[in-house]
mmCIF file of C-alpha atoms in Angstrom:
data_model
loop_
_atom_site.group_PDB
_atom_site.id
_atom_site.type_symbol
_atom_site.label_atom_id
_atom_site.label_comp_id
_atom_site.label_asym_id
_atom_site.label_seq_id
_atom_site.Cartn_x
_atom_site.Cartn_y
_atom_site.Cartn_z
ATOM 1 C CA MET B 1 66.621 -75.900 -45.813
ATOM 2 C CA LEU B 2 66.755 -75.823 -42.025
ATOM 3 C CA GLU B 3 63.658 -73.647 -41.941
ATOM 4 C CA SER B 4 61.664 -76.404 -43.677
ATOM 5 C CA VAL B 5 62.275 -78.902 -40.834
ATOM 6 C CA ILE B 6 62.502 -76.487 -37.873
ATOM 7 C CA SER B 7 59.762 -74.142 -36.758
ATOM 8 C CA PRO B 8 60.327 -70.456 -37.697
ATOM 9 C CA THR B 9 60.358 -69.445 -34.021
ATOM 10 C CA VAL B 10 63.077 -71.944 -33.083
ATOM 11 C CA PHE B 11 65.073 -71.031 -36.171
ATOM 12 C CA ALA B 12 64.869 -67.284 -35.480
ATOM 13 C CA TYR B 13 65.458 -67.341 -31.724
ATOM 14 C CA VAL B 14 67.737 -70.363 -31.287
ATOM 15 C CA ILE B 15 69.483 -71.461 -34.486
ATOM 16 C CA VAL B 16 70.326 -68.019 -35.908
ATOM 17 C CA PRO B 17 71.623 -66.584 -32.578
ATOM 18 C CA LEU B 18 73.663 -69.757 -32.047
ATOM 19 C CA LEU B 19 75.246 -69.397 -35.485
ATOM 20 C CA ILE B 20 75.987 -65.730 -34.800
ATOM 21 C CA PHE B 21 77.537 -66.640 -31.451
ATOM 22 C CA CYS B 22 79.758 -69.344 -32.980
ATOM 23 C CA ALA B 23 80.843 -67.066 -35.833
ATOM 24 C CA ARG B 24 81.785 -64.299 -33.403
ATOM 25 C CA VAL B 25 83.723 -66.706 -31.206
ATOM 26 C CA CYS B 26 85.702 -67.826 -34.250
ATOM 27 C CA ASP B 27 86.359 -64.359 -35.648
ATOM 28 C CA MET B 28 87.294 -62.804 -32.291
ATOM 29 C CA SER B 29 89.582 -65.715 -31.455
ATOM 30 C CA LEU B 30 91.356 -65.148 -34.759
ATOM 31 C CA ASP B 31 91.416 -61.388 -34.162
ATOM 32 C CA THR B 32 93.021 -61.768 -30.733
ATOM 33 C CA ILE B 33 95.676 -64.144 -32.055
ATOM 34 C CA ARG B 34 96.288 -61.885 -35.082
ATOM 35 C CA VAL B 35 96.888 -58.827 -32.882
ATOM 36 C CA ILE B 36 99.217 -60.778 -30.597
ATOM 37 C CA PHE B 37 101.188 -62.065 -33.592
ATOM 38 C CA MET B 38 101.497 -58.489 -34.893
ATOM 39 C CA SER B 39 102.802 -57.312 -31.528
ATOM 40 C CA LYS B 40 105.514 -59.983 -31.754
ATOM 41 C CA GLY B 41 106.722 -58.679 -35.112
ATOM 42 C CA ILE B 42 105.300 -61.478 -37.265
ATOM 43 C CA GLN B 43 104.402 -59.993 -40.651
ATOM 44 C CA TYR B 44 102.686 -62.455 -42.993
ATOM 45 C CA LEU B 45 100.759 -64.769 -40.681
ATOM 46 C CA PRO B 46 98.518 -61.981 -39.260
ATOM 47 C CA ALA B 47 97.471 -61.012 -42.801
ATOM 48 C CA PHE B 48 96.574 -64.636 -43.576
ATOM 49 C CA ILE B 49 94.544 -64.908 -40.370
ATOM 50 C CA GLY B 50 92.872 -61.555 -41.054
ATOM 51 C CA PHE B 51 91.539 -62.803 -44.400
ATOM 52 C CA PHE B 52 89.485 -65.544 -42.738
ATOM 53 C CA GLU B 53 88.637 -63.361 -39.751
ATOM 54 C CA VAL B 54 86.895 -60.699 -41.824
ATOM 55 C CA ILE B 55 84.941 -63.259 -43.882
ATOM 56 C CA ILE B 56 83.579 -64.858 -40.704
ATOM 57 C CA TRP B 57 82.762 -61.399 -39.308
ATOM 58 C CA LEU B 58 80.829 -60.508 -42.458
ATOM 59 C CA ILE B 59 78.743 -63.654 -42.070
ATOM 60 C CA ALA B 60 77.977 -62.796 -38.441
ATOM 61 C CA ILE B 61 77.119 -59.135 -39.030
ATOM 62 C CA GLY B 62 75.049 -60.096 -42.075
ATOM 63 C CA GLN B 63 72.852 -62.320 -39.940
ATOM 64 C CA VAL B 64 72.444 -59.552 -37.357
ATOM 65 C CA MET B 65 71.421 -57.073 -40.062
ATOM 66 C CA ASN B 66 68.884 -59.570 -41.407
ATOM 67 C CA ASN B 67 67.363 -59.904 -37.945
ATOM 68 C CA LEU B 68 67.327 -56.328 -36.629
ATOM 69 C CA THR B 69 64.134 -56.897 -34.624
ATOM 70 C CA ASN B 70 65.541 -59.968 -32.887
ATOM 71 C CA ALA B 71 67.128 -58.911 -29.590
ATOM 72 C CA VAL B 72 68.483 -62.422 -29.022
ATOM 73 C CA CYS B 73 70.784 -61.932 -32.018
ATOM 74 C CA TYR B 74 72.276 -58.843 -30.359
ATOM 75 C CA ILE B 75 72.917 -60.791 -27.161
ATOM 76 C CA ALA B 76 74.489 -63.649 -29.141
ATOM 77 C CA TYR B 77 76.701 -61.166 -31.014
ATOM 78 C CA GLY B 78 77.964 -59.574 -27.776
ATOM 79 C CA ALA B 79 78.398 -62.897 -26.005
ATOM 80 C CA GLY B 80 80.355 -64.255 -28.965
ATOM 81 C CA PHE B 81 82.613 -61.183 -28.898
ATOM 82 C CA ALA B 82 83.422 -61.662 -25.205
ATOM 83 C CA THR B 83 83.847 -65.428 -25.451
ATOM 84 C CA GLY B 84 85.995 -65.167 -28.585
ATOM 85 C CA THR B 85 88.349 -62.713 -26.899
ATOM 86 C CA PHE B 86 88.786 -65.077 -23.961
ATOM 87 C CA VAL B 87 89.282 -68.107 -26.236
ATOM 88 C CA GLY B 88 91.869 -66.234 -28.328
ATOM 89 C CA MET B 89 93.859 -65.235 -25.255
ATOM 90 C CA THR B 90 93.693 -68.794 -23.922
ATOM 91 C CA LEU B 91 94.929 -70.219 -27.224
ATOM 92 C CA GLU B 92 97.813 -67.744 -27.351
ATOM 93 C CA GLU B 93 98.752 -68.617 -23.784
ATOM 94 C CA ARG B 94 98.763 -72.308 -24.670
ATOM 95 C CA LEU B 95 100.976 -71.702 -27.688
ATOM 96 C CA SER B 96 103.503 -69.764 -25.541
ATOM 97 C CA LEU B 97 105.014 -68.015 -28.538
ATOM 98 C CA GLY B 98 107.819 -65.506 -28.572
ATOM 99 C CA LEU B 99 110.495 -64.371 -26.182
ATOM 100 C CA THR B 100 110.415 -63.062 -22.640
ATOM 101 C CA SER B 101 112.928 -61.000 -20.711
ATOM 102 C CA VAL B 102 113.405 -61.926 -17.050
ATOM 103 C CA ARG B 103 115.106 -59.419 -14.747
ATOM 104 C CA ILE B 104 116.171 -60.696 -11.319
ATOM 105 C CA ILE B 105 117.278 -58.391 -8.491
ATOM 106 C CA THR B 106 118.797 -59.957 -5.398
ATOM 107 C CA LYS B 107 120.948 -58.917 -2.442
ATOM 108 C CA GLU B 108 122.612 -62.333 -2.394
ATOM 109 C CA ASP B 109 125.415 -63.605 -4.594
ATOM 110 C CA PRO B 110 123.741 -64.927 -7.785
ATOM 111 C CA ALA B 111 126.792 -66.928 -8.941
ATOM 112 C CA GLU B 112 125.197 -70.341 -8.343
ATOM 113 C CA LEU B 113 121.944 -69.261 -9.985
ATOM 114 C CA MET B 114 123.775 -67.959 -13.031
ATOM 115 C CA GLN B 115 125.914 -71.094 -13.275
ATOM 116 C CA PHE B 116 122.828 -73.308 -13.107
ATOM 117 C CA LEU B 117 121.004 -71.258 -15.758
ATOM 118 C CA ARG B 118 124.028 -71.409 -18.039
ATOM 119 C CA SER B 119 124.317 -75.160 -17.505
ATOM 120 C CA ASN B 120 120.751 -75.363 -18.834
ATOM 121 C CA ASN B 121 121.770 -73.337 -21.921
ATOM 122 C CA TYR B 122 120.161 -70.049 -20.879
ATOM 123 C CA GLY B 123 122.091 -66.893 -21.698
ATOM 124 C CA VAL B 124 122.672 -64.796 -18.568
ATOM 125 C CA THR B 125 124.071 -61.312 -17.944
ATOM 126 C CA SER B 126 124.641 -59.671 -14.552
ATOM 127 C CA ILE B 127 125.487 -56.159 -13.395
ATOM 128 C CA ASP B 128 125.947 -54.429 -10.055
ATOM 129 C CA GLY B 129 123.260 -52.071 -8.864
ATOM 130 C CA GLU B 130 122.033 -50.151 -5.873
ATOM 131 C CA GLY B 131 118.500 -50.350 -4.540
ATOM 132 C CA GLY B 132 116.609 -48.666 -1.763
ATOM 133 C CA THR B 133 118.240 -50.889 0.845
ATOM 134 C CA GLY B 134 121.777 -51.052 -0.503
ATOM 135 C CA LYS B 135 123.898 -52.948 -3.015
ATOM 136 C CA VAL B 136 122.160 -55.503 -5.236
ATOM 137 C CA LYS B 137 122.952 -57.764 -8.160
ATOM 138 C CA MET B 138 120.832 -57.615 -11.298
ATOM 139 C CA VAL B 139 120.638 -60.701 -13.486
ATOM 140 C CA PHE B 140 119.112 -60.584 -16.966
ATOM 141 C CA THR B 141 118.095 -63.421 -19.250
ATOM 142 C CA ILE B 142 116.001 -63.608 -22.413
ATOM 143 C CA ILE B 143 114.221 -66.904 -22.810
ATOM 144 C CA LYS B 144 111.566 -68.582 -24.907
ATOM 145 C CA ARG B 145 108.195 -67.972 -23.346
ATOM 146 C CA GLN B 146 107.517 -71.695 -23.133
ATOM 147 C CA ASP B 147 110.528 -71.949 -20.779
ATOM 148 C CA LEU B 148 109.221 -69.309 -18.349
ATOM 149 C CA PRO B 149 107.752 -71.712 -15.732
ATOM 150 C CA HIS B 150 111.048 -73.638 -15.680
ATOM 151 C CA VAL B 151 113.130 -70.481 -15.187
ATOM 152 C CA ILE B 152 110.806 -69.096 -12.500
ATOM 153 C CA GLY B 153 111.119 -72.408 -10.662
ATOM 154 C CA ILE B 154 114.920 -72.156 -10.797
ATOM 155 C CA ILE B 155 114.841 -68.585 -9.454
ATOM 156 C CA LYS B 156 112.610 -69.590 -6.535
ATOM 157 C CA ASP B 157 114.856 -72.544 -5.713
ATOM 158 C CA PHE B 158 118.033 -70.435 -5.523
ATOM 159 C CA HIS B 159 116.664 -67.062 -4.378
ATOM 160 C CA PRO B 160 113.111 -67.409 -3.010
ATOM 161 C CA ASN B 161 113.094 -63.779 -1.799
ATOM 162 C CA ALA B 162 114.500 -62.246 -4.983
ATOM 163 C CA PHE B 163 112.545 -59.628 -6.886
ATOM 164 C CA TYR B 164 111.991 -60.460 -10.546
ATOM 165 C CA SER B 165 110.067 -58.917 -13.417
ATOM 166 C CA ILE B 166 108.958 -60.328 -16.752
ATOM 167 C CA GLU B 167 108.614 -58.420 -20.022
ATOM 168 C CA GLU B 168 107.725 -59.370 -23.589
ATOM 169 C CA VAL B 169 110.505 -59.122 -26.196
ATOM 170 C CA LYS B 170 109.701 -58.380 -29.832
ATOM 171 C CA SER B 171 112.970 -59.521 -31.409
ATOM 172 C CA VAL B 172 116.613 -60.279 -30.656
ATOM 173 C CA ALA B 173 119.828 -60.143 -32.669
ATOM 174 C CA GLU B 174 121.481 -63.155 -31.038
ATOM 175 C CA GLY B 175 120.819 -65.418 -28.123
ATOM 176 C CA VAL B 176 121.471 -68.658 -26.279
ATOM 177 C CA PHE B 177 118.391 -70.828 -25.921
ATOM 178 C CA PRO B 178 117.938 -74.456 -24.844
ATOM 179 C CA GLU B 179 116.544 -76.890 -27.373
ATOM 180 C CA ARG B 180 112.996 -78.044 -26.695
ATOM 181 C CA ASN B 181 111.006 -80.758 -28.422
ATOM 182 C CA SER B 182 107.800 -79.280 -29.833
ATOM 183 C CA HIS B 183 105.600 -79.712 -32.864
ATOM 184 C CA ARG B 184 107.188 -78.563 -36.129
ATOM 185 C CA PHE B 185 104.297 -76.162 -36.824
ATOM 186 C CA PHE B 186 104.716 -74.406 -33.457
ATOM 187 C CA ARG B 187 108.495 -74.228 -33.893
ATOM 188 C CA TRP B 188 107.930 -72.547 -37.257
ATOM 189 C CA ILE B 189 105.499 -69.976 -35.828
ATOM 190 C CA ASP B 190 107.752 -69.361 -32.838
ATOM 191 C CA SER B 191 110.756 -68.787 -35.096
ATOM 192 C CA LEU B 192 108.886 -66.030 -36.952
ATOM 193 C CA SER B 193 108.666 -63.932 -33.802
ATOM 194 C CA TYR B 194 112.352 -63.878 -32.923
ATOM 195 C CA SER B 195 114.254 -64.320 -36.150
ATOM 196 C CA PRO B 196 117.652 -62.623 -35.812
ATOM 197 C CA LYS B 197 117.570 -59.043 -37.022
ATOM 198 C CA GLY B 198 120.864 -58.130 -38.628
ATOM 199 C CA LYS B 199 122.109 -54.796 -39.968
#
């Protein structure tokens, strides 16, 4: 239908590559999110996403195979792949799903920091340690990823020179987490990644 109102050259070198590009952006965005969900231990949602991902991919690769002599389609396919990966990572970052472990190492007494974190309903554990320059205190907390900027701000306020590291957490058995107001859909997805795992 489009070919009847658009010249064959424009259709072949503009419309078709644009459709391929958009399809690849969509399918790679879904693929990136699906892989990230799998890494967080979510079981059913990645399969649901994968169903639509592969259908969109088939549409894109089908158009490439129908236009093997059109180099612009190859460029659109590659550009869509790269853009879709970036879009998927950006979306996942915006969602801020899952849990994060924060490890703080400081030479100073972390009592005030720990008290403040606990007053904000963060679970905190501390142990004594020894670093390259002497005795240190290690403070551990597992938080929702959406709370990470808040916790980092607290650490910098109390111990601006403290060393801290951040790691992803797949699941937890129990935990203390502050309540946050967020959309019901995002709360549901987030809950899938850290549902308590009992014996």
